[in-house]
Short mmCIF file of C-alpha atoms in Angstrom, two decimals:
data_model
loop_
_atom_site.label_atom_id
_atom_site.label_comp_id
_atom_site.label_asym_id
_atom_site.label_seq_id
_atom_site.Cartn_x
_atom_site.Cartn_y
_atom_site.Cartn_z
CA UNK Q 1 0.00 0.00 0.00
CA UNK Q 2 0.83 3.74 -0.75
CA UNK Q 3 1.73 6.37 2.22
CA UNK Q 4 -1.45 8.52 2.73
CA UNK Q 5 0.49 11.68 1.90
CA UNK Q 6 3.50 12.17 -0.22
CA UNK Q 7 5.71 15.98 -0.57
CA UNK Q 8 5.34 15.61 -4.32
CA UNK Q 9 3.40 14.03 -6.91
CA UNK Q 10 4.49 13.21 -10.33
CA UNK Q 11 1.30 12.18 -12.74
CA UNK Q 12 3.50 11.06 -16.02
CA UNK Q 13 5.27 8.44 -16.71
CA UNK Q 14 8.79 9.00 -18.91
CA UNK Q 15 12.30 9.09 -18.83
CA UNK Q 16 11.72 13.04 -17.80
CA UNK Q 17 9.19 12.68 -14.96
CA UNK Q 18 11.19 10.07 -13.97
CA UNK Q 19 14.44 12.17 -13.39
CA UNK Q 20 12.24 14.63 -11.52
CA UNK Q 21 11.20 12.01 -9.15
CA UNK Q 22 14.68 10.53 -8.68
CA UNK Q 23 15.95 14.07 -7.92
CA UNK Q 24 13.39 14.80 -5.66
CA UNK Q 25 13.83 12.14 -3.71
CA UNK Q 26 17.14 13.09 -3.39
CA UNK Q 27 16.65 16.50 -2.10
CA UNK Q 28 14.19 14.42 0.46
CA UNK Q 29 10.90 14.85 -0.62
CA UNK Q 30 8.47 11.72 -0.17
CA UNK Q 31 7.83 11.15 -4.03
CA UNK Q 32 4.69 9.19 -5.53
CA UNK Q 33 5.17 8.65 -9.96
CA UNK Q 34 1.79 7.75 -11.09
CA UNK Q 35 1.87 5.94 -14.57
CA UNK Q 36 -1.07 6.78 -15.74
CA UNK Q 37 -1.72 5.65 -19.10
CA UNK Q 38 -4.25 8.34 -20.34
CA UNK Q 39 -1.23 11.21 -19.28
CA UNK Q 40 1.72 10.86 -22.40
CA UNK Q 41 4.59 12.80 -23.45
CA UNK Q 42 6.43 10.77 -25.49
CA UNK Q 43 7.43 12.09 -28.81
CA UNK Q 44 9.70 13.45 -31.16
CA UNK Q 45 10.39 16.68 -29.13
CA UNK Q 46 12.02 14.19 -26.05
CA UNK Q 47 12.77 10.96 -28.27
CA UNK Q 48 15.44 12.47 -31.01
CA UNK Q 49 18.43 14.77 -29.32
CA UNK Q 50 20.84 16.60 -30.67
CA UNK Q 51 24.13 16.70 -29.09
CA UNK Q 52 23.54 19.78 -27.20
CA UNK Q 53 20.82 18.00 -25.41
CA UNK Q 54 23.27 14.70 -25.14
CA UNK Q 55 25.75 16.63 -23.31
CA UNK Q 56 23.52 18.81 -20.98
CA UNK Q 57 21.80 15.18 -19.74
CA UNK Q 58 25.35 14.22 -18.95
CA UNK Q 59 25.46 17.08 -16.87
CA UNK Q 60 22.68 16.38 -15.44
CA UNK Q 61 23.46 13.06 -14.68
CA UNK Q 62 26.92 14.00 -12.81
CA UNK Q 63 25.39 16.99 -10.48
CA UNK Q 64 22.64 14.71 -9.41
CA UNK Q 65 24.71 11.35 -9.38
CA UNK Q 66 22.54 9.64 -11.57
CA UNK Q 67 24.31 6.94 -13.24
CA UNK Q 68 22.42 5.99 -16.39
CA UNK Q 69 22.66 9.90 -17.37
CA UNK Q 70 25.86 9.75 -16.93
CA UNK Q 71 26.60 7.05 -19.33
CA UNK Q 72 23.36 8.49 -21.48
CA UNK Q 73 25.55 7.35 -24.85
CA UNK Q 74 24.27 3.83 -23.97
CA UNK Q 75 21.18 4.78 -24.69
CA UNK Q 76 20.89 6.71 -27.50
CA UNK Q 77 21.81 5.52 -31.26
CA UNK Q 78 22.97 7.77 -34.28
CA UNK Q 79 19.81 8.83 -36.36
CA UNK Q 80 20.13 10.54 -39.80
CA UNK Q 81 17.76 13.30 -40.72
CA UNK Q 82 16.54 13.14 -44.19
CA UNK Q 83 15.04 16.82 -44.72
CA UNK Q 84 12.32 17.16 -48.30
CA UNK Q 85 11.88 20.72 -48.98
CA UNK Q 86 9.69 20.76 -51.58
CA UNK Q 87 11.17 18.57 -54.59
CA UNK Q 88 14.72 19.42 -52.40
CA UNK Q 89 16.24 16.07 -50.52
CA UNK Q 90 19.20 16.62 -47.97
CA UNK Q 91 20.55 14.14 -45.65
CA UNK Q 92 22.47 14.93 -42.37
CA UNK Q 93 24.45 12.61 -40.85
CA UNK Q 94 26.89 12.58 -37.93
CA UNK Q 95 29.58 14.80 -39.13
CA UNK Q 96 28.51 18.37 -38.49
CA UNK Q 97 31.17 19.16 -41.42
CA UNK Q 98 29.69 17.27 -44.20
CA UNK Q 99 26.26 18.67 -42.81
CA UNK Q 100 27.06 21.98 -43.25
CA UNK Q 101 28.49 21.36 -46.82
CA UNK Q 102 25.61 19.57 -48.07
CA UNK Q 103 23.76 21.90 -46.51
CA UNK Q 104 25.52 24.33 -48.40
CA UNK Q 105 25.34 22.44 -51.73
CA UNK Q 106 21.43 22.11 -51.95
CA UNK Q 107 20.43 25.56 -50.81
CA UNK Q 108 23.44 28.10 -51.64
CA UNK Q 109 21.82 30.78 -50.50
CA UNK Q 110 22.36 29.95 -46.78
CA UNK Q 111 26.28 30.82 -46.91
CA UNK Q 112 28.27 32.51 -48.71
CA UNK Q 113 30.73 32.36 -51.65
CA UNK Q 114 33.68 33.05 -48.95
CA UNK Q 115 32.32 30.96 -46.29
CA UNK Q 116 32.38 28.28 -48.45
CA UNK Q 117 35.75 28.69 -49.97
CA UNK Q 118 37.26 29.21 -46.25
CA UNK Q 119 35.26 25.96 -45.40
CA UNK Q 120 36.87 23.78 -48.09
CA UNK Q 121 40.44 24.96 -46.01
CA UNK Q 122 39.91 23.26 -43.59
CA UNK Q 123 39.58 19.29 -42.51
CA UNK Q 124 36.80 17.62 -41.57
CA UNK Q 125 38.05 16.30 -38.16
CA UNK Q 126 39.39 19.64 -37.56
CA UNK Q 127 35.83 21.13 -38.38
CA UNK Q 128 33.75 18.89 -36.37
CA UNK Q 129 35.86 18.91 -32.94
CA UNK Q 130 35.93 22.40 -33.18
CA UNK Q 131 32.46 22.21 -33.52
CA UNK Q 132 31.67 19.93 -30.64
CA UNK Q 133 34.31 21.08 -28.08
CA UNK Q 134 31.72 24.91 -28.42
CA UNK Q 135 29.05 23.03 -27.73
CA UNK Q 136 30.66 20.81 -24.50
CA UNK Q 137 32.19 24.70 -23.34
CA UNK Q 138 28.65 26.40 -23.72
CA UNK Q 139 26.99 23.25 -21.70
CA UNK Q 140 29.91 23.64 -19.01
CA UNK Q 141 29.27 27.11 -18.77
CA UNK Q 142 25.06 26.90 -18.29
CA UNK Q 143 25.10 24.14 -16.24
CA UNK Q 144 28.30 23.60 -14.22
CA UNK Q 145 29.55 27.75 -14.48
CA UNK Q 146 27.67 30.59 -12.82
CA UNK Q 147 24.51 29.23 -14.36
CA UNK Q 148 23.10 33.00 -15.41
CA UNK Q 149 20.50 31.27 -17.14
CA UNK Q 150 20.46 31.30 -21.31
CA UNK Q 151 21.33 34.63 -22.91
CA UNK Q 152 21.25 36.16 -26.41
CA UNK Q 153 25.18 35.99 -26.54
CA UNK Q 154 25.07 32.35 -25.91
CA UNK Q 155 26.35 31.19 -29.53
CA UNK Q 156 29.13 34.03 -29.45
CA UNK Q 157 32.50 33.02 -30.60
CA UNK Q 158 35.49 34.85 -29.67
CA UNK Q 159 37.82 32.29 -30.73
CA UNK Q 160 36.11 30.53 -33.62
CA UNK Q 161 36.08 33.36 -36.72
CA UNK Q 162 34.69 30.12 -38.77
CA UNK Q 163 31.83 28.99 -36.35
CA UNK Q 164 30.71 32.73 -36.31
CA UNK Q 165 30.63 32.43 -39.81
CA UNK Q 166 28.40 29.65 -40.09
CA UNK Q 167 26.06 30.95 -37.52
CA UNK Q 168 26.43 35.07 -39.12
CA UNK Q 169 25.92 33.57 -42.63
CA UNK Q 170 22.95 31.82 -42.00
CA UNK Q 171 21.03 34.61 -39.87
CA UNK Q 172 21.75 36.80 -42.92
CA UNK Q 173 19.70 33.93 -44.68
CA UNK Q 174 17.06 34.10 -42.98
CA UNK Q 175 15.95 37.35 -42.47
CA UNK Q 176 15.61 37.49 -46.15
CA UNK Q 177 12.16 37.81 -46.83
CA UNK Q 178 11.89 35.40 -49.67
CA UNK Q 179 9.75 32.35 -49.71
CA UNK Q 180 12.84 29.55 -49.03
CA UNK Q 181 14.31 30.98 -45.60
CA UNK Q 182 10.58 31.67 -44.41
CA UNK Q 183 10.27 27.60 -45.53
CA UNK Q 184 13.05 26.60 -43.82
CA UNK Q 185 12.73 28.55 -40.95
CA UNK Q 186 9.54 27.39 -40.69
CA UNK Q 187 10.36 23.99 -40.75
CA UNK Q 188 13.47 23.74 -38.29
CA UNK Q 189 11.19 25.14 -35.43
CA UNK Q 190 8.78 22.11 -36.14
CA UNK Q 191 11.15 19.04 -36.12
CA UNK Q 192 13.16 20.95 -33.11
CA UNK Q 193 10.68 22.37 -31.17
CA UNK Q 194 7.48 21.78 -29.83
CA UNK Q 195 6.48 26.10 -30.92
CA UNK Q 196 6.99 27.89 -34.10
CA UNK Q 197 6.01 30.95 -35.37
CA UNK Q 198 6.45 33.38 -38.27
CA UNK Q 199 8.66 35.62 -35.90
CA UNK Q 200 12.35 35.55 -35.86
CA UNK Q 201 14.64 35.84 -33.07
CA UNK Q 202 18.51 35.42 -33.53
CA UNK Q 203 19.40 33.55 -30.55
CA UNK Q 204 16.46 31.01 -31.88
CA UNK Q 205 17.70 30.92 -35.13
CA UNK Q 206 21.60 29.95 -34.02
CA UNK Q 207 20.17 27.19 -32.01
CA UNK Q 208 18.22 26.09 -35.18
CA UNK Q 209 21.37 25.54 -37.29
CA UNK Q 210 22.92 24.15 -33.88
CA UNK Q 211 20.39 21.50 -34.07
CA UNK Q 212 20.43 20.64 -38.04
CA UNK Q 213 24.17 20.48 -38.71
CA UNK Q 214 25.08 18.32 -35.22
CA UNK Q 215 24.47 14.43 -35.21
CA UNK Q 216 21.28 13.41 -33.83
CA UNK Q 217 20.31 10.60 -31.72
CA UNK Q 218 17.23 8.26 -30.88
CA UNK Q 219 16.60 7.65 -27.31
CA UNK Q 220 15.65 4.31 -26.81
CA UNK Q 221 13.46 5.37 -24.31
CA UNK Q 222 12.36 2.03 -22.97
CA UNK Q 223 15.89 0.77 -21.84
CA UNK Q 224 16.53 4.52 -20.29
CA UNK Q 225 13.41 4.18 -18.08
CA UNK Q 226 13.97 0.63 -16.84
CA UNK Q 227 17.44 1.75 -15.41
CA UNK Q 228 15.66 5.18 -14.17
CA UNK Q 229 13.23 3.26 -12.53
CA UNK Q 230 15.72 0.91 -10.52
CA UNK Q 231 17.45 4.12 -9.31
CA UNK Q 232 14.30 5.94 -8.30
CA UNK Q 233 13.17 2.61 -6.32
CA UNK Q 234 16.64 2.28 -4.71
CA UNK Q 235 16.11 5.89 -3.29
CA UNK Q 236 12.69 4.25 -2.16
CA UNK Q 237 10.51 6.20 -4.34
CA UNK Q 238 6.75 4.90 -4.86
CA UNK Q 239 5.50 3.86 -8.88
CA UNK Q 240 1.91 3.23 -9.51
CA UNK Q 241 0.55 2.00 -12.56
CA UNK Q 242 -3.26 3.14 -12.20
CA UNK Q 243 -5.48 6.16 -13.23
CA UNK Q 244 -6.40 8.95 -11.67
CA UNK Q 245 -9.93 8.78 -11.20
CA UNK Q 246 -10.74 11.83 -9.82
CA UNK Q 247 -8.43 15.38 -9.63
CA UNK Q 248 -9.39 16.57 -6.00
CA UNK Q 249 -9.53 19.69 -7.14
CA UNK Q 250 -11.93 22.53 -4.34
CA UNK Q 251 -11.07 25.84 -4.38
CA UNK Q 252 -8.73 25.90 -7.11
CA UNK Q 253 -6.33 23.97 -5.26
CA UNK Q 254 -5.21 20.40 -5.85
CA UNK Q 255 -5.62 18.72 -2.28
CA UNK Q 256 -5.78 14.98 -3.20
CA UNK Q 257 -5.58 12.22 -5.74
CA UNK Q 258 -8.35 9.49 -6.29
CA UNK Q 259 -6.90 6.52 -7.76
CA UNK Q 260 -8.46 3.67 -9.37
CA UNK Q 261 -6.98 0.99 -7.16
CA UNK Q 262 -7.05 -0.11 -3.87
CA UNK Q 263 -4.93 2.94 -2.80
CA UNK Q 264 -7.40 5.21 -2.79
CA UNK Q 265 -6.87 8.87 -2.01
CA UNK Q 266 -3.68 10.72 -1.97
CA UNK Q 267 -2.60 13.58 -0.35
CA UNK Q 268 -0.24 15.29 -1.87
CA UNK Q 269 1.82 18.79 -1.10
CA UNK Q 270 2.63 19.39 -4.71
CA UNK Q 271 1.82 17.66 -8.13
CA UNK Q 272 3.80 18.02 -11.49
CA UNK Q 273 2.11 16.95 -14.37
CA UNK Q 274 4.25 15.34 -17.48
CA UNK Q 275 2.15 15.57 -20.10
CA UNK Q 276 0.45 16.76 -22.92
CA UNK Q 277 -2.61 19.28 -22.48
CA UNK Q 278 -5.90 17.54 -23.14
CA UNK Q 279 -9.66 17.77 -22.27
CA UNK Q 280 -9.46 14.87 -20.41
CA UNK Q 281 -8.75 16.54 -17.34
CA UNK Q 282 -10.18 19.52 -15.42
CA UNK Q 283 -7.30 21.25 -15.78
CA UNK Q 284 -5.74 23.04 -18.50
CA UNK Q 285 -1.81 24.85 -19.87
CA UNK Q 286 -1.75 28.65 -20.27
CA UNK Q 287 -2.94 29.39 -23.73
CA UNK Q 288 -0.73 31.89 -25.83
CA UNK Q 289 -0.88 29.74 -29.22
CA UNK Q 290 -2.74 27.82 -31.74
CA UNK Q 291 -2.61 23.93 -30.85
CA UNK Q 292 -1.44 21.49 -33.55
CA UNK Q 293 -2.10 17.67 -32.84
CA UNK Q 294 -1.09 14.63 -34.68
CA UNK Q 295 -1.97 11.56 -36.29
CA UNK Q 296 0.16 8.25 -36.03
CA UNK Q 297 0.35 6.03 -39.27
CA UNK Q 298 1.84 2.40 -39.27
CA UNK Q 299 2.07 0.33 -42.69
CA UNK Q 300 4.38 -2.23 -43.71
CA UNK Q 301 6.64 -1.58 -46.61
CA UNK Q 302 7.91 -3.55 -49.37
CA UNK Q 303 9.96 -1.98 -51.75
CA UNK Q 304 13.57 -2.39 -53.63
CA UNK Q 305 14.71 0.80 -52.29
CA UNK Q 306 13.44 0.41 -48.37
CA UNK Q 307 17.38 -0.14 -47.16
CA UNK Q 308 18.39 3.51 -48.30
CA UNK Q 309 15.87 5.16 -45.92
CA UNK Q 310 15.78 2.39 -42.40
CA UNK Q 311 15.74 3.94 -39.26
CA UNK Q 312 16.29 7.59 -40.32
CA UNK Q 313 13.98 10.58 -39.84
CA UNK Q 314 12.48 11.82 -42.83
CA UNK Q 315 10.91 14.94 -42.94
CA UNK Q 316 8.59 16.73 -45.63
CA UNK Q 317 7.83 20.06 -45.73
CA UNK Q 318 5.96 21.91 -48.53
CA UNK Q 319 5.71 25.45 -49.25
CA UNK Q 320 2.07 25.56 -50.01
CA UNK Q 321 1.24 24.44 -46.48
CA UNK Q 322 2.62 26.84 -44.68
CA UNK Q 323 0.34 28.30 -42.09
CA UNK Q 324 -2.31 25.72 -43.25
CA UNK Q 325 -3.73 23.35 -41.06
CA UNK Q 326 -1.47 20.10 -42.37
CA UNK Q 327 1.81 21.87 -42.14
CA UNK Q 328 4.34 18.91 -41.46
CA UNK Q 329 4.34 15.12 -41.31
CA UNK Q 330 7.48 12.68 -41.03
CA UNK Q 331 8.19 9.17 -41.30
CA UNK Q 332 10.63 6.84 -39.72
CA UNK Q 333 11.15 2.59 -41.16
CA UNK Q 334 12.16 0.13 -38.57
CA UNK Q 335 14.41 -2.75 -39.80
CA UNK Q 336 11.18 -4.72 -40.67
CA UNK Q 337 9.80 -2.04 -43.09
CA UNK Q 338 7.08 -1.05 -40.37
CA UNK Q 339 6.83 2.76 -41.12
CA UNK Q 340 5.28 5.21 -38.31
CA UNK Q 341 4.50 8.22 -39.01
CA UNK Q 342 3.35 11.54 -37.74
CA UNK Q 343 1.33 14.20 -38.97
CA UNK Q 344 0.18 17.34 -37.89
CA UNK Q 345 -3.39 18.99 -38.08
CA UNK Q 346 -4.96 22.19 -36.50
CA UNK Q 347 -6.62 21.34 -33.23
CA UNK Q 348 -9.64 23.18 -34.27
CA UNK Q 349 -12.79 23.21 -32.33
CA UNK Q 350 -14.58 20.04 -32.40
CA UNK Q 351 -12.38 18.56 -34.54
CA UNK Q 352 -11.55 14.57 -34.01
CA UNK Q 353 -8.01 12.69 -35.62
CA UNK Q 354 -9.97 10.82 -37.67
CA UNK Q 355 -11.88 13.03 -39.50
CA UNK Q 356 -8.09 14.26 -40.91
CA UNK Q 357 -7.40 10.69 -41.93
CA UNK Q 358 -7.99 10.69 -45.36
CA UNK Q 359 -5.41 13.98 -45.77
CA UNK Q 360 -2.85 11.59 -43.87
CA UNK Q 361 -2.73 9.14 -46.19
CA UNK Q 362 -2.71 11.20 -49.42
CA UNK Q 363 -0.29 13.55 -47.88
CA UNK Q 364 1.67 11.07 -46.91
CA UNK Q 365 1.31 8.27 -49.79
CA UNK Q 366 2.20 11.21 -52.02
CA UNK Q 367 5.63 12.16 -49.83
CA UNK Q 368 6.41 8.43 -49.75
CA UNK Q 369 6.53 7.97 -53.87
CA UNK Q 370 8.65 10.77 -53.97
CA UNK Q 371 10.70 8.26 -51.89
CA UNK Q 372 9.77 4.82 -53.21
CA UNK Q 373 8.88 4.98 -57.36
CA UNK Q 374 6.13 3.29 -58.24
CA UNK Q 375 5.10 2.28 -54.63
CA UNK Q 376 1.30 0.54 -55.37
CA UNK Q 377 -0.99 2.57 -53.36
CA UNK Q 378 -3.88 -0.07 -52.96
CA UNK Q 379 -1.52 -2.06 -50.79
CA UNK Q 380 0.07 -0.12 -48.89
CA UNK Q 381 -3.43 2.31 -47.80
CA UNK Q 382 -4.77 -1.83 -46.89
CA UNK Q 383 -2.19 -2.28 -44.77
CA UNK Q 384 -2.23 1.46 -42.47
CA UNK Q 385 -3.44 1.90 -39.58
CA UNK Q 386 -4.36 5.26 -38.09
CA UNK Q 387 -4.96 7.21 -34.59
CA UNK Q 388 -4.45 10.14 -32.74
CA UNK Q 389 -0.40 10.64 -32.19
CA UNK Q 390 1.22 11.82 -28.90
CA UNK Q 391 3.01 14.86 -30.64
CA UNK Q 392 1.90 18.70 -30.28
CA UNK Q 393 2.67 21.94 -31.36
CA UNK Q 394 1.95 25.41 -30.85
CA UNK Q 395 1.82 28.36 -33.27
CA UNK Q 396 2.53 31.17 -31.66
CA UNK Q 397 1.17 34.99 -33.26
CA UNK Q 398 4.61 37.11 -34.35
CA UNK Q 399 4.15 39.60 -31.72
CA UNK Q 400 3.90 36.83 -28.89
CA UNK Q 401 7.29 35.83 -30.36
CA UNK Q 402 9.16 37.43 -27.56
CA UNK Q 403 7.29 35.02 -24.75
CA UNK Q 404 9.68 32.44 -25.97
CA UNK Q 405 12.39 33.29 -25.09
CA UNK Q 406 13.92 31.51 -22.47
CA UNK Q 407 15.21 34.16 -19.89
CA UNK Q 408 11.42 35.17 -20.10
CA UNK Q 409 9.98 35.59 -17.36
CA UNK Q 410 6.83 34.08 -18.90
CA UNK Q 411 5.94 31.36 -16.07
CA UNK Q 412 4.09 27.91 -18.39
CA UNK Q 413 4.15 25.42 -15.87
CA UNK Q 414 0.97 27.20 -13.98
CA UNK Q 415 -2.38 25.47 -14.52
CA UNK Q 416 -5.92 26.66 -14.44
CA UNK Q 417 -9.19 25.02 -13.20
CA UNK Q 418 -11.02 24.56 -16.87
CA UNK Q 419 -14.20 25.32 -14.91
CA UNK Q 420 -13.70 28.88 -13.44
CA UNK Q 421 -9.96 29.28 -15.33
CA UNK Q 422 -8.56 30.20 -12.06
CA UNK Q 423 -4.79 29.75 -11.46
CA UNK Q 424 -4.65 26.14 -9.79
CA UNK Q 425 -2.47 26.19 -6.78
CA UNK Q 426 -0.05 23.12 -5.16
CA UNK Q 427 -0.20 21.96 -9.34
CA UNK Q 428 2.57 22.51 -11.88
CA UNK Q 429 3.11 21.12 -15.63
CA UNK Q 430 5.87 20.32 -17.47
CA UNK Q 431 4.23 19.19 -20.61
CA UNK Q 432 5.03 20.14 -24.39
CA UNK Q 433 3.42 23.27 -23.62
CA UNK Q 434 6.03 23.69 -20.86
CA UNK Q 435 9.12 24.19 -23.45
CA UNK Q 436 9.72 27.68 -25.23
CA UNK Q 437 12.70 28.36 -27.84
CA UNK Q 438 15.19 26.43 -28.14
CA UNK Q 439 13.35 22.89 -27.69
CA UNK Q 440 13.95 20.54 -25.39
CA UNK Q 441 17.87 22.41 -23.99
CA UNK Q 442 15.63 25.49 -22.70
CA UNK Q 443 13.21 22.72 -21.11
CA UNK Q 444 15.86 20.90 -19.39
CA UNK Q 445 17.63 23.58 -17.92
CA UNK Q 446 14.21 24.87 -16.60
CA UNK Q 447 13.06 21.69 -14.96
CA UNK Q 448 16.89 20.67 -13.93
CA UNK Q 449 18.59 23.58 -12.65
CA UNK Q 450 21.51 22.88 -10.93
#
């Protein structure tokens, strides 16, 4: 049986609510994680990392003496992004060298004529550790310096006149107001971020490139959370796998949890909820933008070219659905040929997944031929299956663009009774909705500090 009262409360279950309740317990706070299986968060935003986010988990790991962060490289694989714009294909690998000259290659526009002529100087190796020791500094000094929180200088480069060429060249890029940088720009803050918006910021932008030119990695998030979980238990931390059956919410304060086993009620000081905003609960995020949802599509594939495109991430984007309501969808093949992919539709009112079905499939059969020549239709719509995805998104207005920032002082983790809207007290997210600029970095310094 549970304790009747517990400090804090985590409603969530992933390999993020579960390093809040590990380092909670070590600050020693009673902790309850409740795995409830109507509350996700699992998605692209937490599941592919860049190596900025690699190395700040790392950090993360050695300030809180958590072991499996720590060694977080046994967890993660190498993951190629394969990036369609338009009729446009560009593949990124782990080298953020040949990245950058691809890059470079397919849309020369981005950099120029003496960037790339001071580029072709130099060596790859040399490149790409210069590359990745800026990164490991600029961790080192968020996390482990004076910790002054993220500022616009962050990507500044005394010592590195080619890195501030990279990052100069392709800010000049995109504040052209021409239909490719708005594109791309548009598409970056998508497969990074879980908020986009028309509006530009610089220290955004840098982080953008950061996150396209340096290898990325899937988190195999199953084998992370089993070794989380034997920590937080060792630290004697309580895991439920039940539902919460009723949010004892009374005066706009959370005083107890109702669960739907023979625990019962709850009491709890403080709650943090990891996951996505939805009206399944009486409860709901601050609302500054638009809401996107998603559809997940799994089909088996069969095809002669299927071994060029396993287990990357490919990603479409099209320049006649910008600002519509199907701007994005992506696709990943497992080893079997199982594809899974997401797509994203306005979460308009009264709208359901399914009645966006039908765009899926076109949308995506169409991408996928691109792809796969002469891939038969019939066989592969037979074979789909379809329902609402765990990813979200939120378009934020131009002139909200400055809420995103991350030295904001704009405060997302408060939550407000969906009945009367009133600020909830002794409750807290940390859900997509959580995360400004700069992705999932911003988010983990937030909910990690040091």
């Amino acid at each position: 049986m549970l304790r009747k009262e517990y400090h804090h409360g985590v409603v969530g279950f992933n390999y993020l609510s579960l390093i809040y309740g590990i380092i909670s317990l070590k600050k020693e706070n009673t902790t309850l994680i409740i795995n409830d299986n109507t509350v996700d968060l699992k998605s692209k935003w937490s599941g592919n990392i860049g190596h900025s986010e690699k190395t700040l988990l790392g950090s993360i790991g050695r300030n809180y003496d958590i072991d499996c962060l720590i060694n977080i490289d046994n967890y993660l694989t190498q993951q190629n992004t394969v990036l369609y714009v338009n009729e446009t294909m560009i593949e990124f690998s782990s080298s953020p060298f040949t990245n950058i000259r691809e890059f470079a290659r397919k849309f020369p526009g981005c950099f120029t004529l003496e960037f790339i002529e001071n580029l072709n100087q130099m060596f790859a190796k040399e490149f790409d550790s210069l590359f990745f020791s800026f990164i490991d500094e600029f961790v080192a000094k968020l996390y482990d310096g004076n910790n002054q929180g993220i500022r616009d200088d962050l990507f500044s480069l005394n010592s590195r006149a080619i890195l501030n060429d990279v990052y100069d060249s392709f800010l000049d890029f995109l504040h052209l107001d021409d239909l490719e940088s708005k594109q791309l720009h548009y598409a970056l803050q998508v497969m990074f971020q879980t908020v986009f918006s028309s509006g530009k910021n610089d220290l955004e932008t840098k982080y953008l490139l950061t996150c396209l030119i340096s290898p990325r990695f899937k988190v195999d998030m199953k084998a992370l959370e089993d070794e989380l979980i034997l920590e937080y238990r060792k630290l004697g931390g309580d895991l439920r796998l039940c539902q919460v059956k009723d949010w004892g919410i009374d005066q706009h304060s959370l005083n107890y949890l109702l669960l739907d086993n023979v625990d019962g009620i709850v009491h709890i000081d403080i709650t943090y909820f990891f996951g996505h905003s939805s009206e399944l609960y009486p409860f709901e995020t601050k609302k500054l933008g638009t809401r996107f949802l998603s559809i997940k599509l799994q089909s088996f594939l069969d095809h002669e070219f299927m071994h060029l495109f396993k287990n990357k991430r490919i990603v479409f984007s099209r320049e006649d659905r910008m600002g519509s309501d199907f701007p994005y969808w992506e696709v990943q093949v497992d080893n079997n040929g199982l594809l899974t992919a997401v797509y994203s539709f306005a979460d308009s009112l009264g709208t359901k997944a399914s009645f966006y079905y039908h765009h899926a499939i076109e949308d995506l059969y169409n991408s996928l031929e691109t792809m796969l020549p002469g891939l038969s239709r019939a066989d592969w719509v037979a074979r789909a299956k379809l329902e609402q995805g765990s990813d979200q998104w939120y378009e934020y207005k131009p002139k909200l663009k400055p809420k995103l920032h991350p030295s904001t002082g704009e405060n997302l983790s408060v939550l407000f009774d969906s009945s009367s809207n009133k600020k909830l007290e002794n409750m807290y997210q940390y859900g997509s909705n959580y995360s400004k600029s700069l992705g999932l970095f911003s988010y983990l310094l937030d909910v990690f500090p040091r």
